Every structure is written in structure tokens, then in C-alpha cells.
Short mmCIF file of C-alpha atoms and ligand atoms in Angstrom, two decimals:
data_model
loop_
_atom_site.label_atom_id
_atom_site.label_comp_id
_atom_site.label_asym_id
_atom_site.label_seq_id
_atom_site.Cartn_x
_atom_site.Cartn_y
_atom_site.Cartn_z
CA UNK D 1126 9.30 10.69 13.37
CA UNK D 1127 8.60 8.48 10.31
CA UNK D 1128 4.94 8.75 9.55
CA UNK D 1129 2.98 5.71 8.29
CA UNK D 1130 -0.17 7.10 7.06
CA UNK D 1131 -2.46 10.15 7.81
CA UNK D 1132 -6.18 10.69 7.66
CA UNK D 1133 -9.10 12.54 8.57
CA UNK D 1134 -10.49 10.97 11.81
CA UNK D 1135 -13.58 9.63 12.20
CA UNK D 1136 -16.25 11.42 14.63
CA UNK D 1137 -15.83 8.91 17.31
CA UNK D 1138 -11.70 9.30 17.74
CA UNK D 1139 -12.22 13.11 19.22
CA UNK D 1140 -15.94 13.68 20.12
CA UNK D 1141 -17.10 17.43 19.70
CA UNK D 1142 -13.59 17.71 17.25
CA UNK D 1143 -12.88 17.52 13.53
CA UNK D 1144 -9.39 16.18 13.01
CA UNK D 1145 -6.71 14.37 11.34
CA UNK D 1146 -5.24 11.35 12.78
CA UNK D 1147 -1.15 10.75 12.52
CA UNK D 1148 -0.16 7.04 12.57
CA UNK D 1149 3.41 7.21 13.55
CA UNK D 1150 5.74 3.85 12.48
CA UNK D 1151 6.94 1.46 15.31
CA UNK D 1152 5.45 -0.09 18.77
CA UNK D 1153 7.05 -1.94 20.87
CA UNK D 1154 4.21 -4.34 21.30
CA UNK D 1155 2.62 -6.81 19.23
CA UNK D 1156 -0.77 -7.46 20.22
CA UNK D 1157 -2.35 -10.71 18.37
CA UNK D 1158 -5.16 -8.68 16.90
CA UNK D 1159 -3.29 -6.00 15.76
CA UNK D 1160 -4.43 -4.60 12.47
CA UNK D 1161 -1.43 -2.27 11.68
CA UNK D 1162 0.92 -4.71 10.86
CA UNK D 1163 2.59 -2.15 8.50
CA UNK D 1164 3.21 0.45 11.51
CA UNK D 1165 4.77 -1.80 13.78
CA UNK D 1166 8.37 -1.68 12.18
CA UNK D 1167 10.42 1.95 11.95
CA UNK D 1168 9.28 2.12 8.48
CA UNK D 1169 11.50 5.03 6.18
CA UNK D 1170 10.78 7.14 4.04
CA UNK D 1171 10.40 5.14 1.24
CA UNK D 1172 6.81 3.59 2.96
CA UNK D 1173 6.36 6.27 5.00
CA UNK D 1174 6.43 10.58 5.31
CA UNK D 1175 8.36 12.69 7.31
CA UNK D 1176 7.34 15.09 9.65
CA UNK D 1177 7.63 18.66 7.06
CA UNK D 1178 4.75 16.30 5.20
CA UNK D 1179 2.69 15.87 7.86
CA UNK D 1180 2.71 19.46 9.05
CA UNK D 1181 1.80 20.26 5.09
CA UNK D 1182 -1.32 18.16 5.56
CA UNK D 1183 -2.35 19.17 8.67
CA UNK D 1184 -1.96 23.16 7.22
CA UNK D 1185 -4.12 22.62 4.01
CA UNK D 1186 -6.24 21.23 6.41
CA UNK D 1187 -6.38 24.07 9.28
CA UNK D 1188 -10.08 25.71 7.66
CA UNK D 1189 -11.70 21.93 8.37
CA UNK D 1190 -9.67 20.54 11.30
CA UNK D 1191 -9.76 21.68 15.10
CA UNK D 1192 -7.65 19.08 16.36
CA UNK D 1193 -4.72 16.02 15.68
CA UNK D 1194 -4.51 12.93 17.15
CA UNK D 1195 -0.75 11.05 17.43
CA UNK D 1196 -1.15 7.50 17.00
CA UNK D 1197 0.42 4.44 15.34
CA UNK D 1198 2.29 2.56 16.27
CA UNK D 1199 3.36 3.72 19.30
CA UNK D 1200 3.75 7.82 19.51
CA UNK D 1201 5.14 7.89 22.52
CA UNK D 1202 8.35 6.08 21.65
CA UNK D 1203 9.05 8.94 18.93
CA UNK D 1204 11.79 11.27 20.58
CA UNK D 1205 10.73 14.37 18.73
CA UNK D 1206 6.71 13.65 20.06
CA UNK D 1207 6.93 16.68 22.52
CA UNK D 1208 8.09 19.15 19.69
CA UNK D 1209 5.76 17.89 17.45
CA UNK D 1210 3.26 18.74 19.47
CA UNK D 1211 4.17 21.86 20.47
CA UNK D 1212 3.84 22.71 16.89
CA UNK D 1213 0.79 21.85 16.77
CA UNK D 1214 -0.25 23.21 19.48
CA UNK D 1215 0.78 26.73 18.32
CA UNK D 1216 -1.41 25.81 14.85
CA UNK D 1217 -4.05 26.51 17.71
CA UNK D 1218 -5.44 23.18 17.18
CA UNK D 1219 -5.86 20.49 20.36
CA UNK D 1220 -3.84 17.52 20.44
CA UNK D 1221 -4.93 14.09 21.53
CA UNK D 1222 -2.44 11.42 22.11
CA UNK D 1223 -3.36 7.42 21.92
CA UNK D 1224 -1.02 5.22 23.95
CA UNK D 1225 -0.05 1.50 24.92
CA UNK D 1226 0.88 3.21 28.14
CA UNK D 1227 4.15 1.37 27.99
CA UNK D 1228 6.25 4.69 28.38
CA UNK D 1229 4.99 6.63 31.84
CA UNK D 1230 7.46 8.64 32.47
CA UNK D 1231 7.30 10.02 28.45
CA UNK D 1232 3.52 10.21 29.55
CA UNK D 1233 3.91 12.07 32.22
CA UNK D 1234 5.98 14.53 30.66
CA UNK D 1235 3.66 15.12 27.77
CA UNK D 1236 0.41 15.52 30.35
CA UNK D 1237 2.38 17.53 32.89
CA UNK D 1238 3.72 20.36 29.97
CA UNK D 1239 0.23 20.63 29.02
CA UNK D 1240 0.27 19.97 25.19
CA UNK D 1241 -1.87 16.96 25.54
CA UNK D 1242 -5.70 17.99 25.36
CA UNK D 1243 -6.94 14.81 25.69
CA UNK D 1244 -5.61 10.89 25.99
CA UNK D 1245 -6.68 7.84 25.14
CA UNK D 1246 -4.50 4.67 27.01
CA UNK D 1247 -5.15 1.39 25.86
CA UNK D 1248 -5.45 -1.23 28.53
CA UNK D 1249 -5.11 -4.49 26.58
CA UNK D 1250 -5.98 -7.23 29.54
CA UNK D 1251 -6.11 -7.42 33.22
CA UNK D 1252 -2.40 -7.33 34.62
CA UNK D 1253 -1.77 -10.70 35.05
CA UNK D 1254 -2.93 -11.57 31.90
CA UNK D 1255 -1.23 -8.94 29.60
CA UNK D 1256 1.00 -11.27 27.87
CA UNK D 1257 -1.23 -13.39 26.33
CA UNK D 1258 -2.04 -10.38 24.25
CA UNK D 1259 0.54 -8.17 23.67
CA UNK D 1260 2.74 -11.25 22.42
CA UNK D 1261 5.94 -10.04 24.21
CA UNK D 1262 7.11 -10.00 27.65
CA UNK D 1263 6.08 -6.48 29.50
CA UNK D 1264 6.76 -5.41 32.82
CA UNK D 1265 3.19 -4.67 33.76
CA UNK D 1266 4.10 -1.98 36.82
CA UNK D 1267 4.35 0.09 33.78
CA UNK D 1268 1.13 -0.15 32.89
CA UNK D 1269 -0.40 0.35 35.94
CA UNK D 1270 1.65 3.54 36.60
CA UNK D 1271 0.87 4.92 33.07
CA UNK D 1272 -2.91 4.25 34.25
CA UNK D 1273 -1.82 6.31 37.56
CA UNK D 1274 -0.33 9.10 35.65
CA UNK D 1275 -3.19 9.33 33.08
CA UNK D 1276 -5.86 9.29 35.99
CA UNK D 1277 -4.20 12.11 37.80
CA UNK D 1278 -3.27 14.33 35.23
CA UNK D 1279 -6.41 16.20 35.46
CA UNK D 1280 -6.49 15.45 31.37
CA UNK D 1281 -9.60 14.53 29.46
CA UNK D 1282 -9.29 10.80 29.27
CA UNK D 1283 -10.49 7.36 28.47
CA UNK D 1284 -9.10 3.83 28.67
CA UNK D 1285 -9.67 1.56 26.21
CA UNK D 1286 -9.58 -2.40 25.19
CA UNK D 1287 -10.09 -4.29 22.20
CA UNK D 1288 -12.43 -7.22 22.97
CA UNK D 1289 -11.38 -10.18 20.63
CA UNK D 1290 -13.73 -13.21 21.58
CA UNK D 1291 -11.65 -16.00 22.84
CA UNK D 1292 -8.79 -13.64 24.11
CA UNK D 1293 -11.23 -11.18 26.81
CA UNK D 1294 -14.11 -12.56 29.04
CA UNK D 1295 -16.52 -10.33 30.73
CA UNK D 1296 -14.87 -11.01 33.85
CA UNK D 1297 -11.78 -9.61 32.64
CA UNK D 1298 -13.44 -6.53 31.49
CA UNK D 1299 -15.08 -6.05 34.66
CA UNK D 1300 -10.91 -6.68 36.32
CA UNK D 1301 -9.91 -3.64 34.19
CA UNK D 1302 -12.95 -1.53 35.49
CA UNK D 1303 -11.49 -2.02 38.83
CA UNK D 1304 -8.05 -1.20 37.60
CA UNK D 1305 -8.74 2.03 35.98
CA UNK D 1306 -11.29 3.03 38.76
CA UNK D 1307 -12.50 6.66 38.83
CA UNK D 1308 -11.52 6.96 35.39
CA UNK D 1309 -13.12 9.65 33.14
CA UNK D 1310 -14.42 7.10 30.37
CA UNK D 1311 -13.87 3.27 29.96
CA UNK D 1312 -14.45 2.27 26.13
CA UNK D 1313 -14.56 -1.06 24.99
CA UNK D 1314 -14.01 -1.57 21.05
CA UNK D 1315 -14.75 -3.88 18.26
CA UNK D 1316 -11.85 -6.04 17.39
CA UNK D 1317 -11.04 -5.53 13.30
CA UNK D 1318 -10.83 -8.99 12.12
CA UNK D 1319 -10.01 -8.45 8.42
CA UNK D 1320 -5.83 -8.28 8.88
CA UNK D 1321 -4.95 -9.20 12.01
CA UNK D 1322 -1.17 -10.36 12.91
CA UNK D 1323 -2.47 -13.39 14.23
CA UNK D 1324 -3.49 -15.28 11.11
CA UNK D 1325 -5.89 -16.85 13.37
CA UNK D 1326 -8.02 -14.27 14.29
CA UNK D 1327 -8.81 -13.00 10.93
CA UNK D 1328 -12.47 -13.58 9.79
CA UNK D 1329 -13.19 -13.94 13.60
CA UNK D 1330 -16.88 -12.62 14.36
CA UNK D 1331 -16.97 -9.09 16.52
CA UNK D 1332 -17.37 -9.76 20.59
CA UNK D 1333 -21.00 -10.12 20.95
CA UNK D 1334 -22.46 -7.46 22.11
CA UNK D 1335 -25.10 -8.31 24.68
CA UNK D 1336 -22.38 -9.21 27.21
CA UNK D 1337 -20.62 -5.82 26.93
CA UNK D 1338 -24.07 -4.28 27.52
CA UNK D 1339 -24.89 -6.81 30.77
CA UNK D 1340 -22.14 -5.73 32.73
CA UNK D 1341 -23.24 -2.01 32.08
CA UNK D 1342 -24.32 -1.61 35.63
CA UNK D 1343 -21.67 -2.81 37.06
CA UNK D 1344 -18.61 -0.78 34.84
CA UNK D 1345 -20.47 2.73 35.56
CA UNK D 1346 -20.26 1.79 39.09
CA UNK D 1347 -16.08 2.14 38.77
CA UNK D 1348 -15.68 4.92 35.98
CA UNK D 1349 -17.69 7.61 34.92
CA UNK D 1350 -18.61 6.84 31.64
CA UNK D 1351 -19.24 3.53 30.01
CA UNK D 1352 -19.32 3.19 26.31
CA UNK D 1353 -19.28 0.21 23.51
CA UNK D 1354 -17.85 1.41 20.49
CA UNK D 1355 -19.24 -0.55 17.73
CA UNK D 1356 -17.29 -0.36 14.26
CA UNK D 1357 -19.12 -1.39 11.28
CA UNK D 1358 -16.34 -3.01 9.59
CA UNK D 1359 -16.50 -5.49 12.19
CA UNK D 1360 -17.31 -8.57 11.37
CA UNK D 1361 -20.88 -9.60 12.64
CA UNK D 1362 -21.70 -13.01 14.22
CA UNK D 1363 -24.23 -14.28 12.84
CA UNK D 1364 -27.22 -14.85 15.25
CA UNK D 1365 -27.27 -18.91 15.81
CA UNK D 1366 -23.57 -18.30 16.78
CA UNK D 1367 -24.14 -15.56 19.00
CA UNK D 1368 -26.62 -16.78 21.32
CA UNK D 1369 -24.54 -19.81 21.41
CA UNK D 1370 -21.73 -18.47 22.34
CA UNK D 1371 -23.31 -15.68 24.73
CA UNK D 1372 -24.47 -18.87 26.88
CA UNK D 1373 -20.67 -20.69 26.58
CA UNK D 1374 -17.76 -18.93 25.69
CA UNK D 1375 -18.35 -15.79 27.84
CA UNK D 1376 -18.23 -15.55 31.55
CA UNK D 1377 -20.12 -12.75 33.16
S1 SF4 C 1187 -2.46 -2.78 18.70
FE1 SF4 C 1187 -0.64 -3.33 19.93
S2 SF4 C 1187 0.93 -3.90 18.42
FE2 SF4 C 1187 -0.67 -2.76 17.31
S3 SF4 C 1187 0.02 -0.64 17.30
FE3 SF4 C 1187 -1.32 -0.88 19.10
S4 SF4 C 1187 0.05 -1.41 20.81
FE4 SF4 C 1187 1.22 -1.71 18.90
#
């Protein structure tokens, strides 16, 4: 495992947890609005750390931290995931794992040898629409098994998308409500517009917000918890704009 950068997490990555976040080097994805640009290639270890770093940090660290998350990148394409975890694990700290759920069977694995305390699965579009935004070709049955395997792990868990105006609708979100039905938590996030891959994205103004709210109702109806995760480096839409485009751009 080559290890692009490490840092403490913020409050909102593990509610109830103080940890440290691991951002692993290489996905096999490449999502337009992608903000890791550095993590999506193997990386070595002249860019990145190896693991005997990592588990240094995460030890000076064991008096303020109760938990790590794996992310990246993609963790679960890392072949020595599973013992990394275990060694954390026996730190006595919990482990949470964020996913492109490209890799079910890995998933599976990891949830089913119960070193995952909880999981976070991105689900980047409806189905039929995934490759618009992951910019490669995906089989999408593995997506929808990975969202299977997640929902009947009996692991904490949460789904998640990155709304990027012009890329998601409210209809779509609503699609991927029905998708990851009976799901613990459904989050939707504030797309990062400051380096995305797509040059054209960058300096793009943050979803609006009101629509996110507006279909409240009828998310909760499909998963058990709804939430809008705002992030204040996202770039705000200034109000003109945003009623403009609350009334155009976005179907409900
Ligand atoms: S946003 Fe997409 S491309 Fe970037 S790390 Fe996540 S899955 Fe990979």
C-alpha cells in the first residue's frame, strides 16, 4: 500500500469518532469532479509513504484518535487492505472504509471478517447513467451488488454522491434513493470545485441547496436517514444565480 497523504479527519467523516484519515494511491475510476488528481495513479515512495509510516502516525496519535478511516484513491484495490486493518484493529481503534463500490467481492470479504466498523460507498449516478461520471466504462452490476453487500452486512453505513450542478438532477438523486432503499444513511455532498480533473468544472458554484432540501420528504421515505453535507470550501452561488438556476437547470 503506497500512501498518498494522511490527516486528522474532520468531525463529519466518523460522527461520535476522532480519527485519522489514510488516502491510499490509485482508483480505478476517474470521476470528472474528482479533486484527488494526485491519488489516482500508484504513486511510490518518492510522493507517497509506506505503510511502517502510516502505522507511526496513527501510534503517536493513539492518546487523540479512536478510529481510521481507509480512503484514497480506491482502498479496496490495495491487496494488503485486510491486514492493514487487522492491525489496526488490534490498536483497538475502529476502522471505517470509503469505497467506489467497484470491488464487491473485496467488500464483502472485508464486512463479512468483521474489521470494518463502519462504511461509506459512494454511489456516483443512477445506473444507467454512471458513465457520464466516472469517465470510464464500468460494468454497473457491480455497483449494484456492492450496494447489496453493503446493505446486508449488518455494518454501520451510508451511501453517498457528490452533486456537481450540471452532472446530477434532483430526479437522479431521488433514482439513487430508490436504489439504495432501506439504507442506513443517504448523504449527499458538496462538490469541491477548486481542482477538479475536469478543467471545466473548476470554479463551478456548489449544487444549490434548496433542491437537496425539497426532496427531503421524499429521500427519508426510502432510507433512514437523510443528510446534506455542506463543505465550506465549496464554492457558493451567488444568490441571482441560484434562484435562477433553482427554477431551470434542476428538475425536481
Ligand atoms: S472521486 Fe472517483 S476518481 Fe476520485 S478517488 Fe474517488 S472514485 Fe476515484
Amino acid at each position: 500500500m503506497i500512501i498518498g497523504r494522511i490527516e486528522r479527519a474532520d468531525e463529519k467523516d466518523y460522527p461520535g469518532k476522532s480519527a485519522v484519515t489514510i488516502y491510499v494511491c490509485g482508483c480505478n475510476l476517474r470521476c470528472s469532479y474528482c479533486g484527488y488528481a494526485g491519488l489516482l495513479g500508484t504513486c511510490n515512495l518518492d510522493t507517497g509513504h509506506d505503510w511502517d509510516y502510516a502505522e507511526r502516525y496513527i501510534r503517536n496519535h493513539l492518546d487523540r484518535i479512536d478510529a481510521v478511516i481507509f480512503s484514497g484513491g480506491e482502498p479496496t484495490l490495495q491487496e494488503d487492505l485486510k491486514e492493514r486493518m487487522l492491525e489496526v484493529k488490534e490498536m483497538g481503534l475502529s476502522v471505517k472504509l470509503e469505497t467506489n463500490g467497484t470491488k464487491p467481492e473485496v467488500l464483502r470479504d472485508l464486512l463479512m471478517s468483521d474489521l470494518v466498523d463502519f462504511v461509506s460507498m459512494d454511489v456516483k449516478a443512477p445506473l444507467e447513467n454512471y458513465a457520464s461520471v466516472v469517465g470510464c466504462r464500468l460494468d454497473v452490476e457491480l455497483i449494484r451488488t456492492s450496494v447489496w453487500v453493503v446493505k446486508q452486512s449488518g455494518v454501520a453505513h451510508e451511501f453517498r454522491t457528490t452533486v456537481v450542478p450540471g452532472l446530477h438532477t434532483t430526479r437522479e438523486l431521488k433514482a439513487i434513493s430508490e436504489l439504495i432503499h432501506g439504507a442506513d444513511r443517504y448523504v449527499v455532498q458538496d462538490f469541491i470545485s477548486t481542482n477538479p480533473l475536469r478543467g471545466e468544472l473548476r470554479g463551478r458554484p456548489a449544487f444549490p441547496h434548496k433542491p437537496l432540501e425539497d426532496i427531503r420528504a421524499y429521500v427519508e421515505r426510502r432510507v433512514q436517514a437523510y443528510e446534506i453535507r455542506h463543505a465550506e470550501e465549496a464554492q457558493q452561488m451567488p444568490v441571482a444565480r441560484r434562484r435562477m438556476r433553482s427554477k431551470t437547470a434542476v428538475a425536481v
